[in-house]
Amino acid sequence: MLTPTEIEDIRHARHGDPFSVLGAHVDASGQRWLRCFQPGARAALAVDVSSGQPLSLLTQLHPDGVFEGMLGSAAGTHRLQFTWADGSVSTVDDPYRFPPVLGELDVWLLAEGTHLRPYETLGAQVRVMEGVSGTSFAVWAPNASRVSVVGDFNHWDGRIHPMRLRRECGVWEIFLPGIAEGARYKYEIRTADGHVLPQKADPYALQSELRPATASVVSHMPRLAPASAQRQQSNALDAPVSIYEVHLGSWRRKPEEGDRWLSWDELGDTLVPYAQDMGFTHLELMPVSEHPFDGSWGYQPVGLYSPTARFGDGPGFRRFVDRCHSAGLGVLLDWVPAHFPSDVHGLAQFDGTHLYEYADPREGFHNDWNTLIYNLGRTEVRNFLVGNALYWLERYDVDGLRVDAVASMLYRDYSREPGEWIPNVHGGRENLEAIAFLKRMNEVVGIERAQAVTLAEESTAFPAVSRPTFAGGLGFHYKWNMGWMHDTLKYMARDPVHRKHHHGEMTFGLVYAFNENFVLPLSHDEVVHGKGSLIAKMPGDRWQKFANLRAYYGFMFGHPGKKLLFMGGEFAQEREWDHDQSLDWHLLSDGLHEGMQRLVRDLNRFYRATPALYEQDFIPAGFEWIDHQDAEHSVISFVRHGRHGGATVLVVANLTPTVRQGFRVGVPRPGEYRERINTDSAHYGGSNVGTPLGAARSEDVPWQGRAQSVMLTLPPLATVFLEWSAT
């Protein structure tokens, strides 16, 4: 029989090995005993699963609901029938009669830290065991003395469903019969010293409650998405890539319904056709993992495996991705392995120890964001994150991950003063664990999901970020070109009269343009925190502001590198972005805003239709300077080449408000250069100045080191694209 100590440990949820005492057990004489604990029950009866016949009326060992009884030596499967104070009766399957959830291979892979898809084993898995439907729960908490599943199915009482510890890998597990999709749950964890922590959300939860509620929600695993050669081609380095960056909570709202967010299906009905019509190739969604604080924009996630409940459930998000792909749009997700918040229901001191985070604040705390830092020296933590990358790519079929704040991961002294950081084992500032993690993540993605891409937001000169790991790189496919963005925005904010003194700010990017596979980002970071909108940065009167921004977009689309534009930039949103408000769509009733939108649409379409502008983005053969030294006129001219000799586009930007008649430009080959995009077109709100007849035939006049040249009329504050043809 149970000892008084065992009874007290069960009653107070202190028993570290509940499966050793609860459920059916055989004693030394071969007799089978059954023990259970059900607070509030007045009587307990064991019944046969097959026949429903009584097996044993259990003896109540304690009024709190501890029962024990002899089943006899006959084999059989039991259920439990409880009688309550009001006389009602309920029959349930005994969770403590089921075998372990984790198979031996899973245990071994989790212990070793090489389980590529831990989300298929850990967390809440809807399944059938021994013919019974229910949900298995498994959570890594190696330093806990007891872990229980609590939820709306057991009154959030940690005494009722304590779990089994698989000591080999530090994972606690249990199968709960009858628990179905939609059940809310958390884990109640007792630390090694006996302290009960605030209830924790499941790190591997597939769904979470909408804030301010914080429970995890049982959900079915999304189906595995098949590989797609088409998506691989669309994400390739030699493909056109023009990204529309979106914060889903403020792209568009429903003011007539309390200014609510759009659902995944409503976003599929509105955002997808809009981005498709605008000619973008990809959507990049700011983080969609569950996060408690709206003001973090998703960059402080708690439910790394949960699509945020703000817009619906996981199946809704999968439908949205499918809608994007049907429209020819790729989907990139902002992914945040750089830090996580310290909310008590999250990963911070998960089992009473610094399990997911570094213990020393010099390694484990971000001063800039008041967040914690993953301990990437732990194999289980690396596995958690690498598995998460695969989860989004394989289960939700997203095309790629833009990895946030990579620079903060690469350097131990990032944003720290001397004495506030710990050198690596060699005495240096590089975070060797983070470097190894990023390489590992990129290698796994490359092998397991070859169609997908990874993009690094990396703001330093760390070498070979977008080079393969076998060549000494970090293994990313693309890197955001933060230097280009800072330099060119600084230039465009200057009064044109001063630009000739800062000409290099526009041309310097070509010095290093082919060192990495760059994306040119005009992202959300440039239109928040007092920086104002893009149009607000431009100098001059209202007409000149729009002309400057149109010219800048033209320069960006001509420049080597993939493109990224944050929402609202395409129609020149005037106020600074506010995550709590919809974009100002009413501005499109104004001709200049409508013209800006029309230009971005045409730039995207021309870009996608013109291989010279994207095929050779990352090799010098795709680019040729005509003149990068004409600071006096603030004119920049260059040529883009496709792989095949016939694909050539001349790009000329006049970055002053002066019309330049009879402006001669050297060209690489004889023929006709026909105007395809002129950002000063009246169609876009410009003054409609341009080369007569929209074309110029080359002349045998040597100029700028070329044997041939053309005579152009350069419009004010404008970029012009001229496509070559032999006739």
XYZ file of C-alpha atoms in Angstrom, residues 195-585:
391
model
C 9.468 26.244 -5.423
C 6.444 26.227 -7.764
C 6.975 28.588 -10.707
C 4.310 30.681 -12.416
C 2.656 28.463 -14.996
C 4.638 28.235 -18.223
C 3.409 28.244 -21.805
C 4.640 25.370 -23.941
C 7.825 26.317 -25.841
C 6.664 24.005 -28.644
C 2.998 25.056 -28.621
C 1.520 25.018 -32.114
C -1.085 27.609 -31.135
C -1.472 30.174 -28.362
C -4.172 32.323 -26.864
C -4.614 35.921 -27.949
C -2.944 38.328 -25.591
C -3.394 39.248 -22.774
C -4.229 35.562 -22.201
C -1.105 33.410 -22.289
C -2.125 29.747 -22.404
C -1.014 27.338 -25.090
C -3.700 25.676 -27.200
C -3.733 22.076 -28.405
C -3.639 22.083 -32.206
C -3.072 19.616 -35.013
C 0.335 19.610 -36.660
C 0.166 21.303 -40.088
C 0.612 18.873 -42.938
C 4.054 18.574 -44.505
C 4.338 20.784 -47.597
C 5.827 19.025 -50.628
C 8.958 20.370 -52.258
C 8.432 22.783 -55.146
C 10.855 23.315 -58.005
C 8.875 26.408 -58.978
C 9.352 28.014 -55.582
C 13.055 27.139 -55.644
C 13.422 28.890 -58.995
C 11.507 31.951 -57.759
C 13.809 32.279 -54.730
C 17.068 31.794 -56.658
C 19.939 34.258 -56.765
C 19.364 34.898 -60.473
C 15.599 35.463 -60.109
C 13.857 38.829 -59.787
C 13.199 39.443 -56.105
C 11.177 42.493 -55.077
C 9.946 42.237 -51.495
C 6.978 44.032 -49.947
C 7.603 44.177 -46.188
C 4.380 44.149 -44.194
C 3.279 44.563 -40.598
C -0.006 42.699 -40.774
C -1.574 44.493 -37.830
C -1.335 47.914 -39.458
C -1.360 47.320 -43.212
C -5.108 47.680 -43.268
C -7.755 47.483 -40.536
C -11.522 47.368 -40.246
C -12.486 50.805 -38.856
C -16.170 50.004 -39.249
C -15.694 47.058 -36.857
C -13.795 48.659 -34.013
C -10.597 49.092 -36.013
C -9.927 45.380 -35.732
C -7.186 43.451 -37.491
C -7.888 41.524 -40.664
C -8.008 37.737 -40.407
C -5.722 35.444 -42.404
C -8.518 34.852 -44.901
C -9.281 38.571 -45.189
C -5.589 39.250 -45.745
C -5.680 36.592 -48.441
C -8.596 38.451 -50.044
C -6.932 41.892 -49.897
C -3.176 41.885 -49.303
C -2.405 39.056 -51.712
C -4.117 40.561 -54.794
C -2.750 44.001 -53.901
C 0.860 42.813 -53.737
C 0.331 40.774 -56.887
C -1.089 43.768 -58.756
C 1.785 45.946 -57.535
C 4.242 43.510 -59.123
C 6.079 42.413 -55.990
C 7.538 38.911 -56.051
C 7.565 38.265 -52.304
C 5.842 39.334 -49.123
C 8.015 39.644 -46.058
C 5.943 39.468 -42.897
C 7.233 41.035 -39.731
C 7.293 38.309 -37.046
C 4.137 36.226 -36.902
C 5.248 34.074 -33.958
C 3.109 34.681 -30.883
C 4.210 37.678 -28.820
C 2.623 39.297 -25.771
C 3.408 42.963 -26.514
C 2.020 44.657 -29.637
C 4.655 47.363 -29.387
C 7.448 44.866 -30.027
C 5.975 44.347 -33.557
C 6.590 40.644 -32.998
C 10.325 40.961 -32.362
C 9.932 39.735 -28.777
C 8.323 36.341 -29.376
C 7.218 33.884 -26.711
C 5.473 31.227 -28.823
C 8.121 30.591 -31.444
C 6.088 27.734 -32.961
C 2.692 29.497 -32.750
C 1.348 31.707 -35.538
C -0.027 34.686 -33.655
C -3.688 34.458 -32.707
C -4.130 38.103 -33.703
C -5.131 37.011 -37.198
C -6.567 33.566 -36.546
C -5.237 30.049 -36.162
C -2.498 27.988 -37.788
C -4.690 26.524 -40.546
C -5.675 30.078 -41.444
C -2.048 31.049 -41.822
C -1.386 27.995 -43.997
C -4.314 29.008 -46.226
C -2.809 32.484 -46.493
C 0.553 31.083 -47.611
C -1.202 28.876 -50.150
C -3.079 31.919 -51.467
C 0.224 33.752 -51.872
C 1.772 30.897 -53.817
C -1.291 30.584 -56.045
C -0.837 34.266 -56.892
C 2.860 33.775 -57.649
C 4.010 35.453 -54.444
C 6.697 34.077 -52.153
C 6.385 34.414 -48.383
C 9.328 35.375 -46.183
C 9.049 35.480 -42.395
C 10.974 37.651 -39.996
C 12.585 35.150 -37.617
C 14.030 36.084 -34.231
C 16.660 33.763 -32.732
C 18.609 36.745 -31.375
C 16.635 37.324 -28.171
C 13.449 36.632 -26.259
C 11.469 38.503 -23.581
C 11.537 37.742 -19.890
C 7.745 37.343 -19.473
C 7.114 34.917 -16.621
C 4.995 32.565 -18.752
C 7.793 32.269 -21.307
C 11.251 30.721 -21.508
C 12.960 32.783 -18.808
C 14.251 30.461 -16.049
C 11.977 27.862 -17.506
C 12.613 25.089 -14.973
C 13.940 27.370 -12.242
C 17.349 27.536 -13.875
C 18.788 29.495 -16.792
C 17.751 26.746 -19.180
C 17.303 28.592 -22.468
C 19.307 31.717 -21.631
C 22.881 32.356 -20.547
C 23.099 32.681 -16.769
C 25.626 35.528 -16.738
C 23.927 38.818 -17.765
C 27.114 39.766 -19.594
C 26.173 37.024 -22.025
C 22.472 36.529 -21.452
C 20.896 39.990 -21.333
C 20.364 42.535 -24.122
C 20.710 46.046 -22.750
C 19.124 47.616 -25.831
C 15.890 45.631 -25.693
C 15.719 44.436 -22.058
C 15.507 40.887 -23.344
C 17.300 37.617 -22.777
C 19.751 35.836 -25.074
C 19.571 32.175 -26.058
C 22.389 30.030 -24.709
C 23.582 28.790 -28.076
C 26.237 26.714 -26.358
C 23.514 24.220 -25.372
C 22.699 21.601 -27.969
C 19.049 21.463 -26.865
C 18.657 25.227 -27.380
C 20.282 25.089 -30.809
C 17.960 22.193 -31.638
C 14.929 24.199 -30.491
C 15.839 27.001 -32.889
C 17.026 24.973 -35.881
C 13.903 22.845 -35.571
C 11.825 26.011 -35.521
C 13.390 27.189 -38.779
C 12.483 23.894 -40.444
C 9.006 23.986 -38.933
C 8.018 27.209 -40.698
C 9.631 26.147 -43.957
C 8.268 22.606 -44.071
C 4.963 22.805 -42.243
C 3.782 26.252 -43.368
C 5.561 26.194 -46.731
C 7.114 29.622 -46.304
C 9.848 30.472 -48.792
C 12.445 31.846 -46.455
C 13.458 33.398 -43.165
C 14.850 36.873 -42.690
C 16.978 36.533 -39.556
C 16.690 39.585 -37.340
C 19.577 41.291 -35.523
C 22.345 38.974 -36.725
C 25.030 41.499 -35.741
C 23.895 41.301 -32.117
C 24.464 37.550 -32.251
C 27.884 37.617 -33.881
C 29.650 39.838 -31.346
C 29.880 39.342 -27.612
C 30.514 43.049 -27.102
C 27.528 44.150 -29.158
C 26.215 47.359 -27.576
C 28.312 46.741 -24.438
C 30.923 48.847 -22.742
C 34.326 47.447 -21.703
C 33.882 45.118 -18.736
C 30.252 44.372 -19.672
C 31.040 41.378 -21.864
C 32.909 38.086 -21.659
C 35.508 37.243 -24.333
C 35.330 33.947 -26.173
C 37.676 31.051 -25.408
C 40.342 32.681 -27.583
C 39.969 36.053 -25.905
C 38.146 37.591 -28.860
C 34.855 39.411 -29.286
C 33.256 37.005 -31.761
C 30.455 34.823 -30.420
C 31.702 31.445 -31.587
C 28.579 29.626 -30.395
C 26.296 31.942 -32.369
C 28.458 31.629 -35.470
C 28.326 27.839 -35.225
C 24.546 27.975 -34.727
C 23.954 30.194 -37.769
C 26.106 27.947 -39.923
C 24.283 24.880 -38.653
C 20.875 26.419 -39.262
C 21.766 27.416 -42.818
C 23.253 24.011 -43.570
C 20.177 22.183 -42.277
C 17.863 24.448 -44.271
C 19.983 23.945 -47.383
C 19.865 20.169 -47.070
C 16.334 19.645 -45.795
C 14.507 22.441 -47.652
C 16.596 23.330 -50.684
C 13.901 25.595 -52.144
C 14.051 27.964 -49.171
C 16.310 30.955 -48.601
C 17.660 32.751 -45.549
C 18.353 36.471 -45.357
C 20.548 38.147 -42.740
C 19.923 41.554 -41.266
C 23.586 42.148 -40.524
C 24.852 45.698 -40.157
C 28.615 45.205 -39.787
C 31.422 44.181 -42.114
C 31.478 40.604 -40.841
C 32.918 38.673 -43.785
C 31.163 36.180 -46.067
C 27.717 36.370 -44.472
C 26.097 35.225 -47.729
C 28.759 32.740 -48.739
C 28.517 28.947 -48.304
C 29.787 27.437 -45.083
C 32.142 25.159 -47.033
C 33.803 28.331 -48.333
C 34.132 29.798 -44.848
C 30.877 31.793 -44.885
C 27.850 31.865 -42.604
C 25.713 30.215 -45.261
C 22.976 32.820 -45.778
C 21.593 33.261 -49.275
C 21.163 37.016 -48.945
C 22.314 39.876 -46.730
C 20.588 43.199 -46.187
C 22.783 46.039 -47.440
C 22.482 48.398 -44.497
C 25.430 50.509 -45.662
C 23.804 51.247 -49.007
C 20.571 52.201 -47.279
C 22.223 54.564 -44.774
C 24.466 56.268 -47.338
C 21.859 56.783 -50.019
C 19.135 57.960 -47.639
C 21.571 60.459 -46.167
C 22.322 61.743 -49.668
C 18.694 61.978 -50.722
C 17.854 63.956 -47.580
C 20.352 66.650 -48.609
C 19.394 69.805 -50.475
C 20.317 69.194 -54.132
C 22.569 72.240 -54.083
C 24.863 70.409 -51.646
C 24.712 66.981 -53.239
C 27.741 67.500 -55.459
C 29.873 67.544 -52.308
C 28.562 64.133 -51.233
C 28.412 62.299 -54.549
C 30.203 59.272 -53.117
C 27.282 58.493 -50.821
C 25.376 57.294 -53.884
C 28.240 55.535 -55.629
C 30.211 53.972 -52.762
C 27.914 50.968 -52.575
C 29.368 49.683 -55.831
C 32.810 49.400 -54.235
C 31.580 46.376 -52.254
C 28.369 45.488 -54.131
C 29.598 42.038 -55.140
C 31.186 41.031 -51.822
C 27.814 39.662 -50.687
C 24.447 38.737 -52.182
C 22.752 41.968 -51.188
C 19.146 43.005 -50.682
C 18.609 46.778 -50.820
C 16.295 47.447 -47.867
C 14.042 50.433 -47.324
C 12.489 48.765 -44.307
C 10.267 49.612 -41.350
C 13.330 50.634 -39.342
C 13.694 53.767 -41.479
C 10.201 55.116 -40.776
C 9.858 54.823 -36.976
C 11.256 56.268 -33.749
C 11.177 59.858 -34.942
C 12.816 59.195 -38.307
C 9.694 60.187 -40.195
C 8.427 58.679 -43.426
C 10.508 58.335 -46.596
C 8.669 61.189 -48.292
C 9.220 63.379 -45.225
C 12.980 62.862 -45.486
C 13.099 64.323 -48.971
C 14.086 68.027 -49.336
C 12.300 70.826 -51.185
C 8.694 71.777 -51.736
C 5.961 69.200 -52.079
C 6.548 68.578 -55.782
C 10.284 68.227 -55.250
C 9.795 65.827 -52.344
C 7.823 63.489 -54.567
C 10.253 63.913 -57.455
C 13.190 63.094 -55.173
C 11.529 59.956 -53.870
C 10.564 58.837 -57.365
C 14.157 59.324 -58.506
C 15.415 57.394 -55.487
C 13.138 54.444 -56.201
C 14.341 54.459 -59.791
C 17.974 54.442 -58.673
C 17.230 51.570 -56.281
C 15.595 49.441 -58.984
C 18.500 50.047 -61.343
C 21.163 49.306 -58.739
C 22.512 45.733 -58.345
C 20.788 43.840 -55.535
C 17.334 42.525 -54.720
C 14.732 45.074 -53.592
C 12.744 45.558 -50.390
C 10.202 48.272 -49.660
C 8.182 48.654 -46.465
C 4.429 49.039 -46.809
C 3.233 52.582 -47.343
C 6.419 53.535 -49.108
C 4.849 52.531 -52.410
C 2.361 55.403 -52.211
C 4.493 57.803 -50.141
C 2.822 57.509 -46.747
C 3.362 60.954 -45.225
C 3.265 60.332 -41.504
C 5.634 58.087 -39.592
C 4.517 54.464 -39.359
C 2.376 53.644 -36.310
C 1.818 49.959 -35.552
C -1.527 50.775 -33.942
C -3.032 52.406 -37.045
C -3.848 51.397 -40.576
C -1.869 52.915 -43.412
C -3.339 56.137 -44.809
C -4.995 54.654 -47.874
